[in-house]
PDB file of C-alpha atoms in Angstrom:
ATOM      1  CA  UNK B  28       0.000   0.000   0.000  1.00 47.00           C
ATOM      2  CA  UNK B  29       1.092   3.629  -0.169  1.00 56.00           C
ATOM      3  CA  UNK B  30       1.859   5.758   2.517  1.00 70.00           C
ATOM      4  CA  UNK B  31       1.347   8.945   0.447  1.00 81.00           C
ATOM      5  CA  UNK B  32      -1.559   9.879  -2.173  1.00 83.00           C
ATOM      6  CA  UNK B  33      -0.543   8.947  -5.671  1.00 86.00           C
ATOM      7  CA  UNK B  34       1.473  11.205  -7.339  1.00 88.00           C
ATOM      8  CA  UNK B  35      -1.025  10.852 -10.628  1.00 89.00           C
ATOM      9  CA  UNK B  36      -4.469   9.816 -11.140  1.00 93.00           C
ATOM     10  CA  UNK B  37      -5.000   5.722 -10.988  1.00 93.00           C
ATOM     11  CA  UNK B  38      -8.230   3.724 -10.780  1.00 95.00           C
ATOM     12  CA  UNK B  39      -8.812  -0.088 -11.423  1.00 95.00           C
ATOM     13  CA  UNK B  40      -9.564  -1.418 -14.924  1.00 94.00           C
ATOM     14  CA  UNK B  41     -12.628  -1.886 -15.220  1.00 94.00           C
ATOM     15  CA  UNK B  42     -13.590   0.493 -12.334  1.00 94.00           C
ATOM     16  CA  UNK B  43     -16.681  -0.813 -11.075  1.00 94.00           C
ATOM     17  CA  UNK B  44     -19.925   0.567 -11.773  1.00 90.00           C
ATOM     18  CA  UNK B  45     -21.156   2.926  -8.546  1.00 92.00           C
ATOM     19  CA  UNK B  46     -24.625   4.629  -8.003  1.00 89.00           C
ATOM     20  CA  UNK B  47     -25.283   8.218  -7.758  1.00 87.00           C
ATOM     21  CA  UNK B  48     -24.656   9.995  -4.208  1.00 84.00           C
ATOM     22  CA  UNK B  49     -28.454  10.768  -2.809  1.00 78.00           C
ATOM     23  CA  UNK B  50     -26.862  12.248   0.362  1.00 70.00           C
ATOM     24  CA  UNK B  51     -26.072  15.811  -1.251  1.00 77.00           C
ATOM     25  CA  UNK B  52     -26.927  19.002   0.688  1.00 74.00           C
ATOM     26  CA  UNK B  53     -26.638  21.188  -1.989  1.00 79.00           C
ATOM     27  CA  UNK B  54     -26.827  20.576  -6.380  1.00 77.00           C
ATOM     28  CA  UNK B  55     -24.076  23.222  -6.435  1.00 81.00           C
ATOM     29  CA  UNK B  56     -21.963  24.275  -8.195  1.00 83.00           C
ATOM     30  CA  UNK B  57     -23.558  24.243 -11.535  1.00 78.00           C
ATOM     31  CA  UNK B  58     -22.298  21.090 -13.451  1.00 81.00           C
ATOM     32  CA  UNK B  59     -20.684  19.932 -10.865  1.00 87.00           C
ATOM     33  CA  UNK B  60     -19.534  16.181 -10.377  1.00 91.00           C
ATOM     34  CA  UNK B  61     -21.544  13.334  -8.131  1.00 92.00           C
ATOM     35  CA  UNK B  62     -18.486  13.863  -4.679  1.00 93.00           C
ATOM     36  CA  UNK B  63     -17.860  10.056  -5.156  1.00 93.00           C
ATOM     37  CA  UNK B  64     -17.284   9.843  -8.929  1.00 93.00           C
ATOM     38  CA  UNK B  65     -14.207   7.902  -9.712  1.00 95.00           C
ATOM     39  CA  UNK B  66     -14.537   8.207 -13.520  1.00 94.00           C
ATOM     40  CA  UNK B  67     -12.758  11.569 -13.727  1.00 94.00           C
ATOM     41  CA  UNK B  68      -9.307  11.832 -13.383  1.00 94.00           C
ATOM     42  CA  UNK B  69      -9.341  15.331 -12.657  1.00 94.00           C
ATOM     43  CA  UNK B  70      -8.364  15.806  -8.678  1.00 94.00           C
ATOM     44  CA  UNK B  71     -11.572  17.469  -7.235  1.00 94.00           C
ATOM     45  CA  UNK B  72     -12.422  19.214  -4.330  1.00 92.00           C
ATOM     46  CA  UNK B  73     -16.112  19.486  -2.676  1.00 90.00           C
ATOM     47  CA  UNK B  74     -17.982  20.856   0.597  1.00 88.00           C
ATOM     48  CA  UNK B  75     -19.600  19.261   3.611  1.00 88.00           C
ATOM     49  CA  UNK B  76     -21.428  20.336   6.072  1.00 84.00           C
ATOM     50  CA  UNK B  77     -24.327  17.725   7.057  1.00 80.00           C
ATOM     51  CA  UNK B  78     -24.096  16.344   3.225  1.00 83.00           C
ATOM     52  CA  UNK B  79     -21.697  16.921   0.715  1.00 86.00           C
ATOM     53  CA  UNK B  80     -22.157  20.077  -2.505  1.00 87.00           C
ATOM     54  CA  UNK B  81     -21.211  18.305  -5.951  1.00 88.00           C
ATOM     55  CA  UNK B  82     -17.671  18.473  -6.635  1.00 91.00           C
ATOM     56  CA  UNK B  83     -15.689  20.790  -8.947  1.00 89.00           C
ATOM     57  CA  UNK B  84     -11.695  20.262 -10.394  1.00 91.00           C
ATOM     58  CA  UNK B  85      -8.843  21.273  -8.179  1.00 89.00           C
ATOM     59  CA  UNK B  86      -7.193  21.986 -11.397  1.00 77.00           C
ATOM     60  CA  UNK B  87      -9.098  24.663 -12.798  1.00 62.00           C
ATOM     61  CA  UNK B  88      -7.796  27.236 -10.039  1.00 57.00           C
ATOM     62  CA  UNK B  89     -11.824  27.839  -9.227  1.00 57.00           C
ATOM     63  CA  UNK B  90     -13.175  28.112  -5.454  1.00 60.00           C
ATOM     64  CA  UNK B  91     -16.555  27.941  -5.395  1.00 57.00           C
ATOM     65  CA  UNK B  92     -16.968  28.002  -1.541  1.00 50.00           C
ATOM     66  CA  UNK B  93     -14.768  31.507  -2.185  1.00 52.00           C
ATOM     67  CA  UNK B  94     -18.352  32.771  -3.562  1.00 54.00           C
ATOM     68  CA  UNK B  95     -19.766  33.694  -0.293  1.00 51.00           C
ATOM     69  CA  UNK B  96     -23.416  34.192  -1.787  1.00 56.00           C
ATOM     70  CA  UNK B  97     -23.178  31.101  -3.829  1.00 65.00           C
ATOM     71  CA  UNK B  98     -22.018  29.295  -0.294  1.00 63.00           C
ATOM     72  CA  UNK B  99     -24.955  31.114   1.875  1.00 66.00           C
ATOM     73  CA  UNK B 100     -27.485  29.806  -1.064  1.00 71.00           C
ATOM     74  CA  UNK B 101     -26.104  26.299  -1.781  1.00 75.00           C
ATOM     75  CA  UNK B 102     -25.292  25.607   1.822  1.00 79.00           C
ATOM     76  CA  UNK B 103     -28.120  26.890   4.434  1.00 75.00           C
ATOM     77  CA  UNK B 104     -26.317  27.781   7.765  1.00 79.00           C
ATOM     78  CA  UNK B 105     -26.968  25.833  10.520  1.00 81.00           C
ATOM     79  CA  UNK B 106     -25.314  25.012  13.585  1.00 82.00           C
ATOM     80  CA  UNK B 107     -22.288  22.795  12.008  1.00 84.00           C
ATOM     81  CA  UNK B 108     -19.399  23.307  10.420  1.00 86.00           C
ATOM     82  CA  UNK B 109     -18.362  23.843   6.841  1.00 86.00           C
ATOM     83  CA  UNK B 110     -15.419  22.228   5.529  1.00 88.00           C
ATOM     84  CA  UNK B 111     -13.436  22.498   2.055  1.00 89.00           C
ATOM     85  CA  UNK B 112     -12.267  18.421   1.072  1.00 92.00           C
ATOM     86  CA  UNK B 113     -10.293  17.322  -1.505  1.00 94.00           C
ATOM     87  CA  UNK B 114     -10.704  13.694  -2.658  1.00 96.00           C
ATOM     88  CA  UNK B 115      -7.356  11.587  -2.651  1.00 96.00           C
ATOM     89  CA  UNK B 116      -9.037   8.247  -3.220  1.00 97.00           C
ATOM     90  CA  UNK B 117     -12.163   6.211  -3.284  1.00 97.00           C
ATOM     91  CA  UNK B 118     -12.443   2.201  -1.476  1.00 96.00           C
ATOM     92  CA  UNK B 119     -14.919   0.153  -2.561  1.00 96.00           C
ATOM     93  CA  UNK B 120     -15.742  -3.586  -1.558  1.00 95.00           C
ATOM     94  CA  UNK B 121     -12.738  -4.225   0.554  1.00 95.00           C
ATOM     95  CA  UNK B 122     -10.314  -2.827  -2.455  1.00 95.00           C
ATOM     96  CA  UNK B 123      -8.517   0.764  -3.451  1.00 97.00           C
ATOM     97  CA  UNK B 124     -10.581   1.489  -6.130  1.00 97.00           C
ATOM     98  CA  UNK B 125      -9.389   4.912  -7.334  1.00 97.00           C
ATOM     99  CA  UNK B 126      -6.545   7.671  -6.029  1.00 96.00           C
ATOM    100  CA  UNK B 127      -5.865  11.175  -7.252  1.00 96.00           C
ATOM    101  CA  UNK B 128      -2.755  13.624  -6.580  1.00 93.00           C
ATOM    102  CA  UNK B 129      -3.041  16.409  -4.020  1.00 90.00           C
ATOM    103  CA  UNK B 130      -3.501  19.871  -5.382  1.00 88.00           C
ATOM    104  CA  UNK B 131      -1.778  22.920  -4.883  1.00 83.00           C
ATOM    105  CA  UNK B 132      -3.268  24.643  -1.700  1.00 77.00           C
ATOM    106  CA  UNK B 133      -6.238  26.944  -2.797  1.00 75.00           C
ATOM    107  CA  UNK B 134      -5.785  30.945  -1.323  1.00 71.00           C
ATOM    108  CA  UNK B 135      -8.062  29.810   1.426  1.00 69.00           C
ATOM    109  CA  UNK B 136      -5.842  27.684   2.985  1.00 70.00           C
ATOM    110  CA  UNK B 137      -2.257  28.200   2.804  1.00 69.00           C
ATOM    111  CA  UNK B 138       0.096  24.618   2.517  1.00 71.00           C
ATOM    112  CA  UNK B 139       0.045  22.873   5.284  1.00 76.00           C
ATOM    113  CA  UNK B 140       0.446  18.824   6.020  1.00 80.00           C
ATOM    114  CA  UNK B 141      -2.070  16.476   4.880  1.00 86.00           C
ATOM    115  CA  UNK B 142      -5.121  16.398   7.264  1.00 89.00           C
ATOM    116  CA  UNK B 143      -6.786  12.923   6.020  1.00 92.00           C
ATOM    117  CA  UNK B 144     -10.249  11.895   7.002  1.00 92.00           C
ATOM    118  CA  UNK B 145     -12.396   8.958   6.034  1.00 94.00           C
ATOM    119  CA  UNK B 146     -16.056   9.702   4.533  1.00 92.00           C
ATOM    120  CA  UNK B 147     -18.502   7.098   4.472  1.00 89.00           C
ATOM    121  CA  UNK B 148     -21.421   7.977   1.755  1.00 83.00           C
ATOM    122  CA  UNK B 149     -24.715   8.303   3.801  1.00 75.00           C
ATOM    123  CA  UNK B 150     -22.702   9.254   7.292  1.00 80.00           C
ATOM    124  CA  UNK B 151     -22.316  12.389   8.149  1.00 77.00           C
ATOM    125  CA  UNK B 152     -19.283  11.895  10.671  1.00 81.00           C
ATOM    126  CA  UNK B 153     -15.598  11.347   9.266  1.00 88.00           C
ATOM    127  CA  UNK B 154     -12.917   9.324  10.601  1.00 91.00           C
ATOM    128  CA  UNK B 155      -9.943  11.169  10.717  1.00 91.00           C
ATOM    129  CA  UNK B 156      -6.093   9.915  11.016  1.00 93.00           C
ATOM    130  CA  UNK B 157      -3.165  10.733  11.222  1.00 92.00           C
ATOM    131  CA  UNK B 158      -1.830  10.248   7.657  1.00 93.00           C
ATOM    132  CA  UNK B 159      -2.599   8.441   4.706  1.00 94.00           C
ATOM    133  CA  UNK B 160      -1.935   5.081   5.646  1.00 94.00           C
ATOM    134  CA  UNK B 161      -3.314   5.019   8.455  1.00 95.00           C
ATOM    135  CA  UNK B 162      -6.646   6.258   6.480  1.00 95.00           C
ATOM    136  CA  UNK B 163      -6.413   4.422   3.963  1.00 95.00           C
ATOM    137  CA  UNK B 164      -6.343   1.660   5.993  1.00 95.00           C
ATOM    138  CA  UNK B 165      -9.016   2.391   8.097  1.00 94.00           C
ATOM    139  CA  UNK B 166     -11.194   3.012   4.702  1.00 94.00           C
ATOM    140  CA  UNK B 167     -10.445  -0.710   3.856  1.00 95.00           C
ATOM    141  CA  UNK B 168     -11.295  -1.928   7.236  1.00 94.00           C
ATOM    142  CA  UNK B 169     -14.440  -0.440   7.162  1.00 92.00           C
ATOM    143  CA  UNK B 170     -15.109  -1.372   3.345  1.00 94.00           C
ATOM    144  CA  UNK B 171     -14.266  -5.138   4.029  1.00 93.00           C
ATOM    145  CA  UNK B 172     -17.175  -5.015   7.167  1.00 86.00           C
ATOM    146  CA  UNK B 173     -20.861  -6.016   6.009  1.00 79.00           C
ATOM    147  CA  UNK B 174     -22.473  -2.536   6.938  1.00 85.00           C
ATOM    148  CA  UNK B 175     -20.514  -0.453   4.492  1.00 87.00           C
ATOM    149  CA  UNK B 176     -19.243  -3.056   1.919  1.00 88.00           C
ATOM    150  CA  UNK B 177     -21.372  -1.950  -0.618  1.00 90.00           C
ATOM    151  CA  UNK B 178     -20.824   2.038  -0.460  1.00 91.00           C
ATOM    152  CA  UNK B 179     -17.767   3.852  -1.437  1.00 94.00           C
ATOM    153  CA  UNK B 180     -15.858   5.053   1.043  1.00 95.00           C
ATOM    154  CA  UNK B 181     -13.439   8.539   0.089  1.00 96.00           C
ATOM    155  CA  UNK B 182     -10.379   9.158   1.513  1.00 96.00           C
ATOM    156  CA  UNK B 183     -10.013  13.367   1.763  1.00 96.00           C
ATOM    157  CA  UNK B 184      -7.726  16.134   2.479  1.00 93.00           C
ATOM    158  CA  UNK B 185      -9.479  18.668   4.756  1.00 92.00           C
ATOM    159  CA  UNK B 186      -8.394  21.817   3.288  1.00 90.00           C
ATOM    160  CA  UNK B 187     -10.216  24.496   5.730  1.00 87.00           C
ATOM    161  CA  UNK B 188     -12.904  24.588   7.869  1.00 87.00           C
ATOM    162  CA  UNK B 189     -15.453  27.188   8.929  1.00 84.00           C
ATOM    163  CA  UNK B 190     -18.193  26.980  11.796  1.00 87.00           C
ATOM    164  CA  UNK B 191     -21.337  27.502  10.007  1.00 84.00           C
ATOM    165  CA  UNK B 192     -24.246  29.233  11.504  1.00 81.00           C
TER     166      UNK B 192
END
C-alpha cells in the first residue's frame, strides 16, 4: 500500500460501476460532479457540512466556496461546520478502487500537512487519522465489514474549515 496519495491519477480497470450519491446538501456548483465519482481523473475538491455540494476540479484554479453568496445559497447555515475536502481516493468492496494527486493549496488555505479523514457515503461523521496510511487503511477496514461493503468510502484532504451558523 502507499503511505502517500498517488502522485497521478489511478483507478482499477474496469472500475466498477457505482450509483449516484443521494446524500447531497446542496446541487451546487452548476455542473458539478456526483463527490464520489471515480470516472474523472481530474483531482476534485467538494464541501460538507451535514451532506456533501457536488464536486468541482482542483485543477481549474476555481473556489466555489470563495463565492460567499453562492455558499450562503447552496449551503443553508446551521449550527455545524463547513469544511473544504479534496478527494485523494475512493475504497470500494474491501479494495482501493481509485486515487488522485493532491492539489496545490487553494488561497483559502495556505500549505500545510495532509489532514486525512475517512467519509462514508450516507454518514455524516468522518474518521480522521493521522496520515494516509493510516486512512487508507481504516477506509479498507471499514469497506471489508458487512455494513458499508457496498458504499464507497473517500479518503479526503481537509483543506479548511469554517463553523457555520
Amino acid at each position: 500500500m502507499h503511505a502517500e496519495p498517488a502522485t497521478q491519477a489511478w483507478a482499477v480497470d474496469p472500475l466498477p460501476a457505482l450509483t449516484a450519491t443521494t446524500s447531497l446538501r446542496a446541487d451546487w456548483p452548476r455542473a458539478g460532479l456526483d463527490p464520489f465519482d471515480v470516472t474523472d481523473r481530474r483531482t476534485q475538491r467538494m464541501m460538507f457540512a451535514t451532506g456533501y455540494t457536488l464536486a468541482w476540479p482542483a485543477s481549474d484554479g476555481a473556489e466555489p466556496s470563495s463565492d460567499e453568496r453562492g455558499a450562503h445559497a447552496a449551503v443553508p447555515m446551521g449550527y455545524t461546520t463547513l469544511s473544504l475536502l479534496e478527494k485523494l481516493a475512493v475504497v470500494y468492496q474491501g479494495r482501493l478502487i481509485a486515487e488522485w494527486p493532491r492539489c496545490p493549496a487553494p488561497p483559502s488555505a495556505p500549505d500545510r500537512p495532509l489532514e486525512p479523514a475517512v467519509r462514508v457515503r450516507g454518514l455524516k461523521d468522518a474518521r480522521h487519522a493521522d496520515d494516509y496510511q493510516s486512512a487508507l487503511d481504516v477506509a479498507l477496514g471499514l469497506s471489508r465489514s458487512g455494513a458499508w461493503h457496498d458504499e464507497p468510502i473517500m479518503i479526503v484532504d481537509v483543506l479548511t474549515t469554517h463553523p457555520w451558523h
